[in-house]
Short mmCIF file of C-alpha atoms in Angstrom, two decimals:
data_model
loop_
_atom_site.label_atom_id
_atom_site.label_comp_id
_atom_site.label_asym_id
_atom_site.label_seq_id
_atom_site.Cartn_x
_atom_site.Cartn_y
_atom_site.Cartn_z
CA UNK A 1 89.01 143.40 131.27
CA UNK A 2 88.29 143.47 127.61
CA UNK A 3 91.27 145.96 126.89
CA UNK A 4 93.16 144.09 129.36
CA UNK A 5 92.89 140.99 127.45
CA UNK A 6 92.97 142.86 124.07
CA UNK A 7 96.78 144.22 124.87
CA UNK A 8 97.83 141.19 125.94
CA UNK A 9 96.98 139.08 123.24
CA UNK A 10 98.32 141.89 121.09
CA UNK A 11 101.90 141.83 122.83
CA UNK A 12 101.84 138.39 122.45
CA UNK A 13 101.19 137.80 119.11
CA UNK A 14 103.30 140.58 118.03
CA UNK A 15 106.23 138.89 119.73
CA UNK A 16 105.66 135.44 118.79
CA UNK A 17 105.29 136.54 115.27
CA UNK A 18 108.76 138.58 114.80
CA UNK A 19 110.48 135.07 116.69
CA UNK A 20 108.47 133.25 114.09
CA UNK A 21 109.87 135.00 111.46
CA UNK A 22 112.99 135.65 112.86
CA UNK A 23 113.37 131.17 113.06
CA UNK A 24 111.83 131.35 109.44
CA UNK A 25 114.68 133.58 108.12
CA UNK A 26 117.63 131.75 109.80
CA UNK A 27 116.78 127.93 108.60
CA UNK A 28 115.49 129.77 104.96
CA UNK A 29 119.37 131.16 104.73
CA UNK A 30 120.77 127.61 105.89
CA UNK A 31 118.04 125.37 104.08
CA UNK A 32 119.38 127.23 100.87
CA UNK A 33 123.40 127.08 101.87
CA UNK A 34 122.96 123.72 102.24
CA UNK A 35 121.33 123.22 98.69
CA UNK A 36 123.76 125.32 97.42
CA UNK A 37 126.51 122.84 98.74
CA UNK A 38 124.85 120.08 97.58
CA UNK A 39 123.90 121.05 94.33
CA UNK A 40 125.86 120.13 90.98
CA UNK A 41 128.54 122.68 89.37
CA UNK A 42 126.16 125.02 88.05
CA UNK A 43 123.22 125.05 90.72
CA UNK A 44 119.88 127.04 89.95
CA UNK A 45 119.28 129.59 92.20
CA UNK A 46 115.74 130.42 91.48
CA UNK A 47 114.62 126.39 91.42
CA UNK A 48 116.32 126.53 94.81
CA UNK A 49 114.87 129.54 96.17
CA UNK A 50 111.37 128.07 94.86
CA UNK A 51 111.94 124.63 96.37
CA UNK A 52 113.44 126.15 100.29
CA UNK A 53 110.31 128.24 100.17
CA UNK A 54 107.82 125.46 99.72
CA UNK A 55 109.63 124.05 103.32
CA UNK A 56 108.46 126.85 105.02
CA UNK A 57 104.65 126.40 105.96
CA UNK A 58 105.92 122.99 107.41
CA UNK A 59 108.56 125.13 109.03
CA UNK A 60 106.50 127.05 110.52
CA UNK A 61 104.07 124.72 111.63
CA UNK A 62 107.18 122.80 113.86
CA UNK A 63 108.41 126.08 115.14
CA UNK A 64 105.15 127.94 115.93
CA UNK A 65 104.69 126.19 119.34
CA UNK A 66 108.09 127.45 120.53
CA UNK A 67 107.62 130.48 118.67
CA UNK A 68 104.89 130.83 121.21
CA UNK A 69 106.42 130.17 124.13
CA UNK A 70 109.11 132.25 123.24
CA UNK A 71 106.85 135.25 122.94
CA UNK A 72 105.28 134.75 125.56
CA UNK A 73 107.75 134.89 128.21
CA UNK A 74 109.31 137.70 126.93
CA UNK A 75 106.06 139.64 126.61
CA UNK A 76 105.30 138.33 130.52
CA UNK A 77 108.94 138.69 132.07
CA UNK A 78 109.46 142.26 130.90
CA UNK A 79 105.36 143.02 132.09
CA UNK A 80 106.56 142.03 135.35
CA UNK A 81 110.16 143.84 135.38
CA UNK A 82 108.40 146.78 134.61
CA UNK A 83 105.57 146.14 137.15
CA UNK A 84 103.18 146.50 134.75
CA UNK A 85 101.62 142.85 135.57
CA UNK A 86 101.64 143.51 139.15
CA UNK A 87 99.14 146.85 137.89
CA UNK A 88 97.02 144.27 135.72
CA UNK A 89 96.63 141.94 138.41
CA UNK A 90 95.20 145.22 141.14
CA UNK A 91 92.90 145.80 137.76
CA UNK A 92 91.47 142.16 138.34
CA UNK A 93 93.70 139.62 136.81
CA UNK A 94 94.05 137.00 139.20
CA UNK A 95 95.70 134.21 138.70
CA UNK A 96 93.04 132.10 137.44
CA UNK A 97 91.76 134.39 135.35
CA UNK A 98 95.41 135.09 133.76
CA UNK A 99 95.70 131.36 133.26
CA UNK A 100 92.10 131.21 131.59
CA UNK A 101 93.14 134.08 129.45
CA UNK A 102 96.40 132.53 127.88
CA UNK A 103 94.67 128.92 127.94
CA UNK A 104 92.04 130.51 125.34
CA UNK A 105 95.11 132.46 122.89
CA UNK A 106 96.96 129.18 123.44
CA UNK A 107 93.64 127.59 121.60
CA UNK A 108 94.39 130.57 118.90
CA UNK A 109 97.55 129.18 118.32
CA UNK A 110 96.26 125.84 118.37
CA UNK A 111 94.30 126.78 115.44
CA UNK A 112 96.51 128.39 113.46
CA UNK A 113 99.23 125.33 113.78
CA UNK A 114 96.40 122.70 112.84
CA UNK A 115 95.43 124.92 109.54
CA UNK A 116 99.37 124.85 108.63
CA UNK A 117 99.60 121.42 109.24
CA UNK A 118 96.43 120.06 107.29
CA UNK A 119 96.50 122.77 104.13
CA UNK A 120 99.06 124.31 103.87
CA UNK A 121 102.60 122.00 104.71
CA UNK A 122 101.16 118.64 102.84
CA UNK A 123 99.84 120.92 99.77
CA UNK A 124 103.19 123.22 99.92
CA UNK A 125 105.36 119.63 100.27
CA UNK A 126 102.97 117.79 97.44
CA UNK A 127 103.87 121.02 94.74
CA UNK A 128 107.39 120.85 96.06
CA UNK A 129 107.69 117.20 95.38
CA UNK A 130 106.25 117.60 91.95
CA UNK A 131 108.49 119.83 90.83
CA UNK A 132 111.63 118.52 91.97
CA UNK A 133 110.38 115.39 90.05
CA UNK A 134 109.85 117.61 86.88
CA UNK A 135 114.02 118.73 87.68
CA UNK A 136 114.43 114.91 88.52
CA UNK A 137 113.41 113.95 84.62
CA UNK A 138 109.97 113.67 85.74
CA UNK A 139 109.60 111.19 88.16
CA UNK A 140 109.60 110.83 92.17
CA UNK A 141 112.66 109.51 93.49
CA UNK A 142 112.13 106.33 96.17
CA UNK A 143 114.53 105.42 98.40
CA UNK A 144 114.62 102.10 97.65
CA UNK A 145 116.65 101.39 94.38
CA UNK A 146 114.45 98.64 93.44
CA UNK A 147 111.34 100.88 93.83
CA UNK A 148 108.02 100.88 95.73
CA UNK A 149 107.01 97.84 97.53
CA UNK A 150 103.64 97.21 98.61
CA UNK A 151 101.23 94.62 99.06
CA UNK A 152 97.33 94.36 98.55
CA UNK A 153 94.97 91.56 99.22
CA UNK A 154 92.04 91.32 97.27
CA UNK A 155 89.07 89.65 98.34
CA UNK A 156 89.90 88.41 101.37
CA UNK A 157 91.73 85.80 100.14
CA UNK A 158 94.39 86.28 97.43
CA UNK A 159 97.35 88.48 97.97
CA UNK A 160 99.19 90.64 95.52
CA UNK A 161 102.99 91.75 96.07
CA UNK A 162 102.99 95.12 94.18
CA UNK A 163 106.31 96.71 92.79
CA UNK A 164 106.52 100.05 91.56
CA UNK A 165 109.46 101.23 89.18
CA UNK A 166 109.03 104.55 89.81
CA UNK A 167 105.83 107.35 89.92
CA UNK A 168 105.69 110.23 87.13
CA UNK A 169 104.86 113.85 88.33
CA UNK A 170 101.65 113.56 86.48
CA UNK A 171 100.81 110.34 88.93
CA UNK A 172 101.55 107.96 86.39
CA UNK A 173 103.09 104.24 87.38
CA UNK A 174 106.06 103.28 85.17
CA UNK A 175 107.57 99.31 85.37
CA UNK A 176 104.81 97.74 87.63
CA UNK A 177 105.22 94.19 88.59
CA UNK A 178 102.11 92.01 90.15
CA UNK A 179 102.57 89.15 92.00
CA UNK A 180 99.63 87.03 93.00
CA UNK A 181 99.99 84.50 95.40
CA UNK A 182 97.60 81.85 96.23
CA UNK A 183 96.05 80.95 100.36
CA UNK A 184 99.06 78.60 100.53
CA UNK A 185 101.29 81.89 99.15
CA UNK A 186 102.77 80.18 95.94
CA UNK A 187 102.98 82.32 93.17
CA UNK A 188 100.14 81.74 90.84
CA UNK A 189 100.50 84.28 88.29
CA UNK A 190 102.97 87.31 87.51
CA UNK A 191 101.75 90.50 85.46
CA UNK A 192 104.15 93.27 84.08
CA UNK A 193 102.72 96.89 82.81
CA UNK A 194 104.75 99.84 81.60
CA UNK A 195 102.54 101.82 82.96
CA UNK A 196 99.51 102.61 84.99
CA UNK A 197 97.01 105.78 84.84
CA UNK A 198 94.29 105.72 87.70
CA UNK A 199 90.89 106.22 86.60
CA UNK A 200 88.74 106.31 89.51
CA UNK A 201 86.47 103.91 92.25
CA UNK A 202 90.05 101.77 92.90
CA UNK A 203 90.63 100.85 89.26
CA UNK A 204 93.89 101.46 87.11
CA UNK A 205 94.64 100.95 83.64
CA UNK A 206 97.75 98.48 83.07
CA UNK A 207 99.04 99.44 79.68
CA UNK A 208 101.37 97.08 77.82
CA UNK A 209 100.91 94.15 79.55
CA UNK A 210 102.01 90.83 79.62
CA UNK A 211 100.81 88.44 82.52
CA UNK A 212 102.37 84.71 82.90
CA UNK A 213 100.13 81.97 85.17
CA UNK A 214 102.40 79.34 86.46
CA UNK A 215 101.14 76.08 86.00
CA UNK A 216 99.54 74.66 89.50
CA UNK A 217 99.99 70.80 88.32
CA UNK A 218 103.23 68.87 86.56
CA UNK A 219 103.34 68.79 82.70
CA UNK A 220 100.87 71.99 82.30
CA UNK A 221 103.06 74.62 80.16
CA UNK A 222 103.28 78.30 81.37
CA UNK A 223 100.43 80.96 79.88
CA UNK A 224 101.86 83.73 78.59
CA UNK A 225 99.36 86.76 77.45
CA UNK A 226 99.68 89.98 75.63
CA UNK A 227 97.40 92.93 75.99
CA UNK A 228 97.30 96.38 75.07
CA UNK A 229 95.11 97.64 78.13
CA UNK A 230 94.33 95.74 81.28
CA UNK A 231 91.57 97.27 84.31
CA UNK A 232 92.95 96.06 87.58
CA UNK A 233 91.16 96.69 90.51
CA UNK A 234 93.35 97.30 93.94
CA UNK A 235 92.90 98.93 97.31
CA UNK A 236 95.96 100.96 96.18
CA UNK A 237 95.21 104.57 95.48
CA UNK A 238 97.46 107.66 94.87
CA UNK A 239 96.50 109.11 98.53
CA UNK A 240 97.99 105.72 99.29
CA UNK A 241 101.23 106.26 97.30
CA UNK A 242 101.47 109.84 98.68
CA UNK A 243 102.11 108.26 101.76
CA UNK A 244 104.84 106.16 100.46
CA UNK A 245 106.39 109.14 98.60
CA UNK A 246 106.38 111.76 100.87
CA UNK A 247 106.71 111.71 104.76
CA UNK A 248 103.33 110.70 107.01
CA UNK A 249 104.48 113.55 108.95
CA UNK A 250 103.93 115.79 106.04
CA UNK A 251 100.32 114.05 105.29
CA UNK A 252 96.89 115.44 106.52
CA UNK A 253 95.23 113.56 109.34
CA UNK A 254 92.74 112.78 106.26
CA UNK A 255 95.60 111.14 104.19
CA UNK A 256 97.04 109.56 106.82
CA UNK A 257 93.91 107.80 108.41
CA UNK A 258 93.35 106.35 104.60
CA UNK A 259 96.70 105.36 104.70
CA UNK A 260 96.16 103.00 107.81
CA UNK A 261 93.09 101.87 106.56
CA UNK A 262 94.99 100.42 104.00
CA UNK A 263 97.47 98.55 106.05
CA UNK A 264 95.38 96.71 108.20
CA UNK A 265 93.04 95.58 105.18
CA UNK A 266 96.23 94.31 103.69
CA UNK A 267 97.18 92.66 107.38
CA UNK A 268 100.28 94.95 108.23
CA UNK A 269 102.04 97.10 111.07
CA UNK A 270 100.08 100.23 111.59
CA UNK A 271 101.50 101.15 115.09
CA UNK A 272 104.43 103.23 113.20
CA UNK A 273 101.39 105.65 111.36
CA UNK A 274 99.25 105.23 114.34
CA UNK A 275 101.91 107.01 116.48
CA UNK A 276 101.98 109.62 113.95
CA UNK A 277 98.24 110.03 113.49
CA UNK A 278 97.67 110.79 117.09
CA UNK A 279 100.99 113.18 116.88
CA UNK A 280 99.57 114.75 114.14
CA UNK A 281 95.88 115.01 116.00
CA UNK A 282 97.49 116.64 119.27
CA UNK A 283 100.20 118.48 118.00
CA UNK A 284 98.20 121.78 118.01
CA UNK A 285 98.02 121.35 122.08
CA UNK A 286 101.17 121.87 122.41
CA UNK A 287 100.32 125.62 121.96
CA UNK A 288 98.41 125.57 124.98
CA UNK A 289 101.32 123.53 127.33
CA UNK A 290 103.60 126.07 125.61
CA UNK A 291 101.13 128.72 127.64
CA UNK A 292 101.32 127.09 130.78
CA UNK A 293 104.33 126.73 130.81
CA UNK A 294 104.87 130.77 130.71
CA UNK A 295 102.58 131.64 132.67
CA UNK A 296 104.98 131.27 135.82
CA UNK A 297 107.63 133.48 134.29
CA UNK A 298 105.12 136.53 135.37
CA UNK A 299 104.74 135.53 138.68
CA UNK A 300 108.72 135.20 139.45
CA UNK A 301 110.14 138.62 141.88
CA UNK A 302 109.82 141.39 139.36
CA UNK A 303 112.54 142.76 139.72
CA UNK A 304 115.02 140.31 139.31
CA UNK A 305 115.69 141.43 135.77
CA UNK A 306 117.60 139.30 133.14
CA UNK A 307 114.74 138.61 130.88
CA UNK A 308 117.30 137.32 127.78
CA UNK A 309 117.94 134.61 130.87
CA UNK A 310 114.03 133.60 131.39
CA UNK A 311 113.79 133.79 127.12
CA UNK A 312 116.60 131.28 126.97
CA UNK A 313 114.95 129.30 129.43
CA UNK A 314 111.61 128.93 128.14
CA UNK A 315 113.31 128.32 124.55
CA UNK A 316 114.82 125.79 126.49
CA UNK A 317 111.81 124.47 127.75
CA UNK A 318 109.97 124.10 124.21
CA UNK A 319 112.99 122.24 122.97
CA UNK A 320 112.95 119.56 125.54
CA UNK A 321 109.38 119.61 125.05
CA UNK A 322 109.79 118.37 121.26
CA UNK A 323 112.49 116.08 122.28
CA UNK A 324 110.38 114.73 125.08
CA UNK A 325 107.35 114.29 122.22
CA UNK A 326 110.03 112.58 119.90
CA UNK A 327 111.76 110.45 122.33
CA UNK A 328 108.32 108.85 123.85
CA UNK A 329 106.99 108.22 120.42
CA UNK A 330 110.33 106.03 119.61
CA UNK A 331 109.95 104.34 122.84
CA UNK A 332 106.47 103.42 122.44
CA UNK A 333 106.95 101.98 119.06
CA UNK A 334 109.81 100.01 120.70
CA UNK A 335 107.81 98.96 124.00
CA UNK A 336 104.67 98.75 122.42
CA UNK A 337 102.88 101.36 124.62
CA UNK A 338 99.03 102.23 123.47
CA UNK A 339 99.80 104.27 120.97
CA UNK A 340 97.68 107.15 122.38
CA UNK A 341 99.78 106.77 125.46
CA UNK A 342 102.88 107.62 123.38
CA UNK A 343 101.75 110.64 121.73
CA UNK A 344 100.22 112.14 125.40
CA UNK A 345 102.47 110.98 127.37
CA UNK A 346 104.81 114.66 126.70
CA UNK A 347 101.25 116.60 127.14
CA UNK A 348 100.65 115.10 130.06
CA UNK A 349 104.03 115.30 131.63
CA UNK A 350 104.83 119.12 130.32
CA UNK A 351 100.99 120.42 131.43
CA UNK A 352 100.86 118.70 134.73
CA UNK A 353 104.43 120.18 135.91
CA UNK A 354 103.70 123.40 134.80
CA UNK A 355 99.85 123.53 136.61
CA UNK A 356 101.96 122.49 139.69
CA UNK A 357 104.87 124.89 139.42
CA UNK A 358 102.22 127.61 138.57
CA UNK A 359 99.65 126.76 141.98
CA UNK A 360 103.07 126.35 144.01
CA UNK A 361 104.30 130.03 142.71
CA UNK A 362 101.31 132.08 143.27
CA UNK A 363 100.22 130.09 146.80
CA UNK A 364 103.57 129.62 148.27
CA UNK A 365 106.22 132.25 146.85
#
């Protein structure tokens, strides 16, 4: 059974690895078309090249679940139009045990997608983000023209309205305006910084400051202050503005959970980042539905031929899968399921239909 299992997981991998690279290739030579097209008169190749590369890891970690499937039911439908599965199931693979045995490389794969998705995509996106803000003139572009909005409250009981100009590649905060508000949320004070450098434990450095508190009685003038370097103390940190600058579906699950920390200490939505933490957390089990869901491509007559027909059909079957695991996540966001429920929901749906399909094919047919 060892060698059994041992040339199976080797035909599988094998497989799913050229489709994996074969996926990589084709959206490398359109990711870097469409640069090309988008790009100014005299476009740099190698800065492109450089930049389409540092997409792939999080490339990879989207398409290695279909990549999976795909493999998979190629490497099973052409076992069983050769009859070689019917020989490995006389040898002692039964149907449970053939389900056990793809459930455990399906846990393999589950792996190897969580590794890309918490080292390698957010660092390969963080270095590719830096250096298109180097190419940028050295800042982070927003997509906001009036910058980065956010909002901290501070002991409880005073809240700041934060807005950020724009973020240096070297993390450093350029045009930052503070608005403090007071329990009744008037505006109590204003402070303006050219910049901001984070030194550590929560605390920045305002540099070039000048801070104006509005007078809270009639006939008091306004305060206006000058100083050359000001500590402030916020629950905003640069894991924080990672978030804000780059995708939450590019984050770690570490990032991500500090992220949401932060908005419900500052009282805000978190269902939008909860949805994508739990995506984020279950994503790598969708390599293991992906192997349930081929296993009953071995057990169909074997000798029905068309395997290009049963690979198109379980490609079809991982793209629904991701559609399914968008679509529920947009509708529990807009029906305000649990947001647990909205990131299973697919897993549940997929895993259970293909458990059934696979007890009905190997009992019944």
């Amino acid at each position: 059974m060892r060698t059994l299992r041992r040339y199976l997981f080797l035909q599988i991998a094998a497989a799913s690895g050229i489709v994996l690279v074969v996926f990589l290739g084709l959206l490398f030579f359109l990711d870097v078309i469409n640069e090309l097209s988008n790009a100014g008169a005299t476009p740099a190749l190698g800065h492109i090249l450089v930049m389409v590369a540092l997409q792939l890891p999080s490339r990879a970690y989207e398409l290695l679940p279909i990549a999976g499937l795909t493999g998979t039911v190629y490497v099973l439908a052409s076992l069983a139009a050769s009859s070689e599965f019917t020989v490995m199931r006389m040898s002692g693979l039964g149907p449970r045990r053939a389900l056990l045995e793809l459930l455990g490389l399906g846990l393999v794969f589950a792996a190897l997608i969580f590794a890309l998705g918490e080292f390698a995509a957010p660092r390969a996106e963080r270095i590719a983000a830096t250096l298109q803000a180097k190419a940028q003139g050295g800042q982070f572009g927003t997509q906001l023209s009036s910058g980065l909005w956010l909002r901290n409250r501070q002991d409880g009981q005073n809240d700041q309205m934060i807005n950020i100009g724009s973020v240096s590649a070297g993390g450093e905060l350029r045009d930052v305006h503070i608005y403090k508000l007071d329990s009744a949320a008037h505006l109590v004070e204003t402070v303006h910084a050219a910049a901001a450098v984070y030194r550590s434990g929560g605390t920045w450095l305002l540099r070039r400051v000048t801070s104006i508190s509005l007078p809270t009685q009639s006939g008091e003038a306004l305060q206006i202050r000058h100083t050359a370097e000001l500590p402030w103390r916020t629950a905003m940190s640069p894991t924080v503005l990672n978030v804000l600058l780059l995708s939450p579906e590019n984050m770690s699950v570490v990032d991500l959970w500090r992220y949401i920390d932060h908005l419900q200490a500052n009282g805000q939505a978190v269902q939008r980042d909860e949805i994508a933490l739990w995506r984020k957390l279950l994503y790598p089990l969708s390599a293991v539905v992906m192997m349930m869901l081929a296993l009953p491509f071995a057990y169909l007559h074997a000798r029905s031929g068309q395997i290009s027909w049963k690979v198109f059909g379980g490609i079809m079957l991982g793209i629904s899968f991701i559609l399914m695991n968008t679509l529920t996540s947009r509708l529990g966001l807009v029906a305000s399921w649990p947001t647990w429920v909205a990131a299973a929901l697919p897993y549940l749906l997929y895993g259970s239909a293909a458990l059934v399909f696979f007890v009905w094919r190997v009992q019944y047919r």
